[in-house]
Amino acid sequence: MTELTEKQQAILSAAVEEFAQRGLQATTMEAICSAAGVSKRTLYKHYATKEALFDAVVVSLIERIQPITTIQFIPNYDFEIQLRHLAESAVSLLADEDYIKLSRIVMIESMRCQAQANRLNCKFSQCEASMSLWFEEASRAGCLGTFSAPFAAAFFWGALKRLTFWDQAIRWQAPLQTDVLDEFVDQACKLFCHGVATGG
């Protein structure tokens, strides 16, 4: 986790709010200074450009994702228990308001131009590869039946995002309550395990 000074954190928090409300292009460094309560000199000391601030936002998002990428599949241990742990960890992140806000900023910038999208894809590619590794290891252990690891990973992550993230990120819906999230995790894991058992 990147260690930030108090002023850096204030600047980054202000940048997130400004980017979320106005977008990267419409946000000014002056507005960030005002929102953070710092001088221009202080701002430019820590972040030389607006793009550097945006990159700090991207780093913050990646750091939130990384704990999930470190979850390892354990051979010869109950598959459904491991899947539920993975799902619960993912949903805890996907439903987090700060994560949704950061994701929204990055998605908007990614849609703005192809060059930015390519740059962001490079930054997130390692996270995506790590999030698929769990399913590759499960496949090698024979836990996915005949389903391929890439398909299983896409199905799993896609389902959880559809249930807990996309409406909140795109349609600005309120975050879901804990009991609803728990029910989604339960149903998603049961459906996934049933599909593997009967279709594989």
PDB file of C-alpha atoms in Angstrom:
ATOM      1  CA  MET A   1       0.000   0.000   0.000  1.00  0.00           C
ATOM      2  CA  THR A   2       1.374   3.392  -1.004  1.00  0.00           C
ATOM      3  CA  GLU A   3       2.157   5.545   2.017  1.00  0.00           C
ATOM      4  CA  LEU A   4       0.758   9.062   1.614  1.00  0.00           C
ATOM      5  CA  THR A   5       1.375  12.148   3.704  1.00  0.00           C
ATOM      6  CA  GLU A   6      -1.635  13.925   5.169  1.00  0.00           C
ATOM      7  CA  LYS A   7      -1.471  16.580   2.454  1.00  0.00           C
ATOM      8  CA  GLN A   8      -1.081  14.008  -0.308  1.00  0.00           C
ATOM      9  CA  GLN A   9      -4.147  12.182   0.985  1.00  0.00           C
ATOM     10  CA  ALA A  10      -6.117  15.439   1.085  1.00  0.00           C
ATOM     11  CA  ILE A  11      -5.072  16.232  -2.476  1.00  0.00           C
ATOM     12  CA  LEU A  12      -5.885  12.735  -3.730  1.00  0.00           C
ATOM     13  CA  SER A  13      -9.281  12.720  -1.999  1.00  0.00           C
ATOM     14  CA  ALA A  14     -10.090  16.115  -3.510  1.00  0.00           C
ATOM     15  CA  ALA A  15      -8.980  14.924  -6.948  1.00  0.00           C
ATOM     16  CA  VAL A  16     -11.217  11.857  -6.703  1.00  0.00           C
ATOM     17  CA  GLU A  17     -14.232  14.021  -5.877  1.00  0.00           C
ATOM     18  CA  GLU A  18     -13.466  16.509  -8.642  1.00  0.00           C
ATOM     19  CA  PHE A  19     -12.797  13.818 -11.243  1.00  0.00           C
ATOM     20  CA  ALA A  20     -15.968  11.983 -10.225  1.00  0.00           C
ATOM     21  CA  GLN A  21     -18.112  15.096 -10.596  1.00  0.00           C
ATOM     22  CA  ARG A  22     -16.482  16.807 -13.592  1.00  0.00           C
ATOM     23  CA  GLY A  23     -14.241  14.288 -15.334  1.00  0.00           C
ATOM     24  CA  LEU A  24     -10.517  14.563 -15.853  1.00  0.00           C
ATOM     25  CA  GLN A  25     -10.673  17.039 -18.728  1.00  0.00           C
ATOM     26  CA  ALA A  26     -12.994  19.536 -17.026  1.00  0.00           C
ATOM     27  CA  THR A  27     -11.250  19.411 -13.648  1.00  0.00           C
ATOM     28  CA  THR A  28      -8.690  22.144 -12.994  1.00  0.00           C
ATOM     29  CA  MET A  29      -5.709  22.055 -10.691  1.00  0.00           C
ATOM     30  CA  GLU A  30      -7.085  25.221  -9.098  1.00  0.00           C
ATOM     31  CA  ALA A  31     -10.297  23.420  -8.189  1.00  0.00           C
ATOM     32  CA  ILE A  32      -8.310  20.583  -6.622  1.00  0.00           C
ATOM     33  CA  CYS A  33      -6.227  23.067  -4.609  1.00  0.00           C
ATOM     34  CA  SER A  34      -9.376  24.728  -3.321  1.00  0.00           C
ATOM     35  CA  ALA A  35     -11.098  21.456  -2.442  1.00  0.00           C
ATOM     36  CA  ALA A  36      -7.984  20.079  -0.727  1.00  0.00           C
ATOM     37  CA  GLY A  37      -7.228  23.315   1.130  1.00  0.00           C
ATOM     38  CA  VAL A  38      -3.636  23.451  -0.119  1.00  0.00           C
ATOM     39  CA  SER A  39      -1.575  25.957  -2.076  1.00  0.00           C
ATOM     40  CA  LYS A  40      -0.624  25.476  -5.719  1.00  0.00           C
ATOM     41  CA  ARG A  41       2.983  25.120  -4.621  1.00  0.00           C
ATOM     42  CA  THR A  42       2.079  22.212  -2.358  1.00  0.00           C
ATOM     43  CA  LEU A  43      -0.030  20.563  -5.036  1.00  0.00           C
ATOM     44  CA  TYR A  44       2.659  20.783  -7.717  1.00  0.00           C
ATOM     45  CA  LYS A  45       5.299  19.603  -5.259  1.00  0.00           C
ATOM     46  CA  HIS A  46       3.484  16.273  -4.930  1.00  0.00           C
ATOM     47  CA  TYR A  47       1.760  16.014  -8.323  1.00  0.00           C
ATOM     48  CA  ALA A  48       3.348  17.896 -11.207  1.00  0.00           C
ATOM     49  CA  THR A  49       0.399  17.461 -13.575  1.00  0.00           C
ATOM     50  CA  LYS A  50      -3.263  16.549 -13.564  1.00  0.00           C
ATOM     51  CA  GLU A  51      -2.322  13.339 -15.350  1.00  0.00           C
ATOM     52  CA  ALA A  52       0.017  12.455 -12.477  1.00  0.00           C
ATOM     53  CA  LEU A  53      -2.919  12.892 -10.105  1.00  0.00           C
ATOM     54  CA  PHE A  54      -5.071  10.640 -12.284  1.00  0.00           C
ATOM     55  CA  ASP A  55      -2.317   8.012 -12.229  1.00  0.00           C
ATOM     56  CA  ALA A  56      -2.373   8.207  -8.420  1.00  0.00           C
ATOM     57  CA  VAL A  57      -6.111   7.500  -8.558  1.00  0.00           C
ATOM     58  CA  VAL A  58      -5.409   4.465 -10.750  1.00  0.00           C
ATOM     59  CA  VAL A  59      -2.778   3.229  -8.288  1.00  0.00           C
ATOM     60  CA  SER A  60      -5.302   3.602  -5.471  1.00  0.00           C
ATOM     61  CA  LEU A  61      -7.806   1.467  -7.390  1.00  0.00           C
ATOM     62  CA  ILE A  62      -5.230  -1.219  -8.187  1.00  0.00           C
ATOM     63  CA  GLU A  63      -4.189  -1.378  -4.533  1.00  0.00           C
ATOM     64  CA  ARG A  64      -7.801  -2.035  -3.563  1.00  0.00           C
ATOM     65  CA  ILE A  65      -7.967  -4.929  -6.031  1.00  0.00           C
ATOM     66  CA  GLN A  66      -4.664  -6.561  -5.093  1.00  0.00           C
ATOM     67  CA  PRO A  67      -5.813  -8.399  -1.906  1.00  0.00           C
ATOM     68  CA  ILE A  68      -8.206 -10.460  -4.039  1.00  0.00           C
ATOM     69  CA  THR A  69      -5.434 -11.354  -6.481  1.00  0.00           C
ATOM     70  CA  THR A  70      -3.431 -12.925  -3.651  1.00  0.00           C
ATOM     71  CA  ILE A  71      -6.128 -15.463  -2.726  1.00  0.00           C
ATOM     72  CA  GLN A  72      -4.736 -18.859  -3.655  1.00  0.00           C
ATOM     73  CA  PHE A  73      -6.594 -21.995  -4.637  1.00  0.00           C
ATOM     74  CA  ILE A  74      -5.799 -24.884  -2.284  1.00  0.00           C
ATOM     75  CA  PRO A  75      -5.840 -28.357  -3.878  1.00  0.00           C
ATOM     76  CA  ASN A  76      -7.580 -31.104  -1.904  1.00  0.00           C
ATOM     77  CA  TYR A  77      -9.664 -28.590   0.049  1.00  0.00           C
ATOM     78  CA  ASP A  78     -13.426 -28.134  -0.288  1.00  0.00           C
ATOM     79  CA  PHE A  79     -14.054 -26.316  -3.601  1.00  0.00           C
ATOM     80  CA  GLU A  80     -17.313 -24.615  -2.618  1.00  0.00           C
ATOM     81  CA  ILE A  81     -15.864 -23.241   0.631  1.00  0.00           C
ATOM     82  CA  GLN A  82     -12.968 -21.734  -1.322  1.00  0.00           C
ATOM     83  CA  LEU A  83     -15.310 -20.351  -3.977  1.00  0.00           C
ATOM     84  CA  ARG A  84     -17.471 -18.695  -1.321  1.00  0.00           C
ATOM     85  CA  HIS A  85     -14.416 -17.103   0.270  1.00  0.00           C
ATOM     86  CA  LEU A  86     -13.367 -15.741  -3.115  1.00  0.00           C
ATOM     87  CA  ALA A  87     -16.896 -14.476  -3.825  1.00  0.00           C
ATOM     88  CA  GLU A  88     -17.294 -12.838  -0.420  1.00  0.00           C
ATOM     89  CA  SER A  89     -13.947 -11.071  -0.794  1.00  0.00           C
ATOM     90  CA  ALA A  90     -14.865  -9.887  -4.280  1.00  0.00           C
ATOM     91  CA  VAL A  91     -18.323  -8.664  -3.319  1.00  0.00           C
ATOM     92  CA  SER A  92     -16.938  -6.810  -0.316  1.00  0.00           C
ATOM     93  CA  LEU A  93     -14.783  -4.854  -2.761  1.00  0.00           C
ATOM     94  CA  LEU A  94     -17.297  -4.484  -5.592  1.00  0.00           C
ATOM     95  CA  ALA A  95     -19.949  -3.050  -3.283  1.00  0.00           C
ATOM     96  CA  ASP A  96     -17.601  -0.572  -1.601  1.00  0.00           C
ATOM     97  CA  GLU A  97     -18.607   3.028  -2.372  1.00  0.00           C
ATOM     98  CA  ASP A  98     -15.025   4.257  -2.716  1.00  0.00           C
ATOM     99  CA  TYR A  99     -14.166   1.416  -5.085  1.00  0.00           C
ATOM    100  CA  ILE A 100     -17.242   2.174  -7.194  1.00  0.00           C
ATOM    101  CA  LYS A 101     -16.319   5.858  -7.355  1.00  0.00           C
ATOM    102  CA  LEU A 102     -12.713   5.129  -8.355  1.00  0.00           C
ATOM    103  CA  SER A 103     -13.845   2.583 -10.950  1.00  0.00           C
ATOM    104  CA  ARG A 104     -16.292   5.047 -12.452  1.00  0.00           C
ATOM    105  CA  ILE A 105     -13.540   7.633 -12.936  1.00  0.00           C
ATOM    106  CA  VAL A 106     -11.255   5.097 -14.626  1.00  0.00           C
ATOM    107  CA  MET A 107     -14.036   3.739 -16.869  1.00  0.00           C
ATOM    108  CA  ILE A 108     -15.014   7.215 -18.064  1.00  0.00           C
ATOM    109  CA  GLU A 109     -11.409   8.011 -18.942  1.00  0.00           C
ATOM    110  CA  SER A 110     -11.021   4.661 -20.671  1.00  0.00           C
ATOM    111  CA  MET A 111     -14.044   5.406 -22.874  1.00  0.00           C
ATOM    112  CA  ARG A 112     -12.816   8.899 -23.700  1.00  0.00           C
ATOM    113  CA  CYS A 113     -10.105   7.802 -26.116  1.00  0.00           C
ATOM    114  CA  GLN A 114      -8.423   4.639 -27.319  1.00  0.00           C
ATOM    115  CA  ALA A 115      -4.934   5.737 -26.294  1.00  0.00           C
ATOM    116  CA  GLN A 116      -6.064   6.217 -22.704  1.00  0.00           C
ATOM    117  CA  ALA A 117      -7.885   2.880 -22.797  1.00  0.00           C
ATOM    118  CA  ASN A 118      -4.748   1.113 -24.016  1.00  0.00           C
ATOM    119  CA  ARG A 119      -2.663   2.764 -21.298  1.00  0.00           C
ATOM    120  CA  LEU A 120      -5.132   1.747 -18.600  1.00  0.00           C
ATOM    121  CA  ASN A 121      -5.411  -1.788 -19.953  1.00  0.00           C
ATOM    122  CA  CYS A 122      -1.654  -2.146 -19.526  1.00  0.00           C
ATOM    123  CA  LYS A 123      -1.874  -0.966 -15.921  1.00  0.00           C
ATOM    124  CA  PHE A 124      -4.681  -3.393 -15.028  1.00  0.00           C
ATOM    125  CA  SER A 125      -3.533  -6.393 -17.075  1.00  0.00           C
ATOM    126  CA  GLN A 126      -1.534  -7.937 -14.211  1.00  0.00           C
ATOM    127  CA  CYS A 127      -4.525  -7.704 -11.858  1.00  0.00           C
ATOM    128  CA  GLU A 128      -6.777  -9.373 -14.420  1.00  0.00           C
ATOM    129  CA  ALA A 129      -4.272 -12.152 -15.003  1.00  0.00           C
ATOM    130  CA  SER A 130      -3.942 -12.739 -11.252  1.00  0.00           C
ATOM    131  CA  MET A 131      -7.718 -12.885 -10.822  1.00  0.00           C
ATOM    132  CA  SER A 132      -7.860 -15.661 -13.438  1.00  0.00           C
ATOM    133  CA  LEU A 133      -5.058 -17.651 -11.821  1.00  0.00           C
ATOM    134  CA  TRP A 134      -7.359 -19.039  -9.101  1.00  0.00           C
ATOM    135  CA  PHE A 135      -9.506 -20.679 -11.774  1.00  0.00           C
ATOM    136  CA  GLU A 136      -6.485 -21.998 -13.659  1.00  0.00           C
ATOM    137  CA  GLU A 137      -5.317 -23.701 -10.472  1.00  0.00           C
ATOM    138  CA  ALA A 138      -8.831 -25.030  -9.809  1.00  0.00           C
ATOM    139  CA  SER A 139      -8.915 -26.435 -13.338  1.00  0.00           C
ATOM    140  CA  ARG A 140      -5.579 -28.204 -12.875  1.00  0.00           C
ATOM    141  CA  ALA A 141      -6.989 -29.747  -9.691  1.00  0.00           C
ATOM    142  CA  GLY A 142      -9.963 -31.090 -11.669  1.00  0.00           C
ATOM    143  CA  CYS A 143     -12.538 -28.870  -9.932  1.00  0.00           C
ATOM    144  CA  LEU A 144     -14.034 -27.251 -13.052  1.00  0.00           C
ATOM    145  CA  GLY A 145     -15.037 -30.404 -14.883  1.00  0.00           C
ATOM    146  CA  THR A 146     -14.807 -29.806 -18.649  1.00  0.00           C
ATOM    147  CA  PHE A 147     -15.241 -26.034 -18.341  1.00  0.00           C
ATOM    148  CA  SER A 148     -12.168 -24.021 -19.263  1.00  0.00           C
ATOM    149  CA  ALA A 149     -10.528 -21.756 -16.701  1.00  0.00           C
ATOM    150  CA  PRO A 150     -10.963 -18.597 -18.840  1.00  0.00           C
ATOM    151  CA  PHE A 151     -14.693 -19.297 -19.286  1.00  0.00           C
ATOM    152  CA  ALA A 152     -15.195 -20.104 -15.595  1.00  0.00           C
ATOM    153  CA  ALA A 153     -13.347 -16.940 -14.517  1.00  0.00           C
ATOM    154  CA  ALA A 154     -15.307 -14.750 -16.935  1.00  0.00           C
ATOM    155  CA  PHE A 155     -18.607 -16.322 -15.839  1.00  0.00           C
ATOM    156  CA  PHE A 156     -17.832 -15.949 -12.134  1.00  0.00           C
ATOM    157  CA  TRP A 157     -16.508 -12.377 -12.179  1.00  0.00           C
ATOM    158  CA  GLY A 158     -19.115 -11.291 -14.710  1.00  0.00           C
ATOM    159  CA  ALA A 159     -21.980 -12.625 -12.607  1.00  0.00           C
ATOM    160  CA  LEU A 160     -20.763 -10.979  -9.411  1.00  0.00           C
ATOM    161  CA  LYS A 161     -20.242  -7.630 -11.150  1.00  0.00           C
ATOM    162  CA  ARG A 162     -23.683  -7.790 -12.731  1.00  0.00           C
ATOM    163  CA  LEU A 163     -25.304  -8.493  -9.377  1.00  0.00           C
ATOM    164  CA  THR A 164     -23.395  -6.064  -7.190  1.00  0.00           C
ATOM    165  CA  PHE A 165     -21.481  -3.467  -9.212  1.00  0.00           C
ATOM    166  CA  TRP A 166     -22.700  -2.358 -12.639  1.00  0.00           C
ATOM    167  CA  ASP A 167     -25.988  -0.738 -11.594  1.00  0.00           C
ATOM    168  CA  GLN A 168     -24.159   1.163  -8.881  1.00  0.00           C
ATOM    169  CA  ALA A 169     -21.303   2.260 -11.162  1.00  0.00           C
ATOM    170  CA  ILE A 170     -23.258   3.033 -14.337  1.00  0.00           C
ATOM    171  CA  ARG A 171     -26.766   3.873 -13.124  1.00  0.00           C
ATOM    172  CA  TRP A 172     -25.645   5.464  -9.826  1.00  0.00           C
ATOM    173  CA  GLN A 173     -27.856   3.135  -7.785  1.00  0.00           C
ATOM    174  CA  ALA A 174     -27.365   2.951  -4.014  1.00  0.00           C
ATOM    175  CA  PRO A 175     -24.984   0.246  -2.729  1.00  0.00           C
ATOM    176  CA  LEU A 176     -26.733  -2.976  -1.799  1.00  0.00           C
ATOM    177  CA  GLN A 177     -27.400  -3.997   1.777  1.00  0.00           C
ATOM    178  CA  THR A 178     -25.273  -6.693   3.398  1.00  0.00           C
ATOM    179  CA  ASP A 179     -28.093  -9.253   3.536  1.00  0.00           C
ATOM    180  CA  VAL A 180     -28.758  -8.826  -0.189  1.00  0.00           C
ATOM    181  CA  LEU A 181     -25.073  -9.231  -0.974  1.00  0.00           C
ATOM    182  CA  ASP A 182     -24.914 -12.371   1.175  1.00  0.00           C
ATOM    183  CA  GLU A 183     -27.865 -13.854  -0.700  1.00  0.00           C
ATOM    184  CA  PHE A 184     -26.258 -13.070  -4.057  1.00  0.00           C
ATOM    185  CA  VAL A 185     -23.029 -14.767  -2.991  1.00  0.00           C
ATOM    186  CA  ASP A 186     -24.950 -17.828  -1.804  1.00  0.00           C
ATOM    187  CA  GLN A 187     -26.969 -18.179  -5.003  1.00  0.00           C
ATOM    188  CA  ALA A 188     -24.035 -17.458  -7.312  1.00  0.00           C
ATOM    189  CA  CYS A 189     -21.856 -20.089  -5.632  1.00  0.00           C
ATOM    190  CA  LYS A 190     -24.617 -22.700  -5.625  1.00  0.00           C
ATOM    191  CA  LEU A 191     -25.365 -22.097  -9.311  1.00  0.00           C
ATOM    192  CA  PHE A 192     -21.670 -22.211 -10.218  1.00  0.00           C
ATOM    193  CA  CYS A 193     -21.010 -25.431  -8.297  1.00  0.00           C
ATOM    194  CA  HIS A 194     -24.190 -27.053  -9.643  1.00  0.00           C
ATOM    195  CA  GLY A 195     -23.188 -26.160 -13.181  1.00  0.00           C
ATOM    196  CA  VAL A 196     -19.739 -27.654 -12.736  1.00  0.00           C
ATOM    197  CA  ALA A 197     -21.165 -30.816 -11.178  1.00  0.00           C
ATOM    198  CA  THR A 198     -23.840 -31.422 -13.808  1.00  0.00           C
ATOM    199  CA  GLY A 199     -22.266 -29.947 -16.909  1.00  0.00           C
ATOM    200  CA  GLY A 200     -18.687 -31.040 -16.467  1.00  0.00           C
TER     201      GLY A 200
END
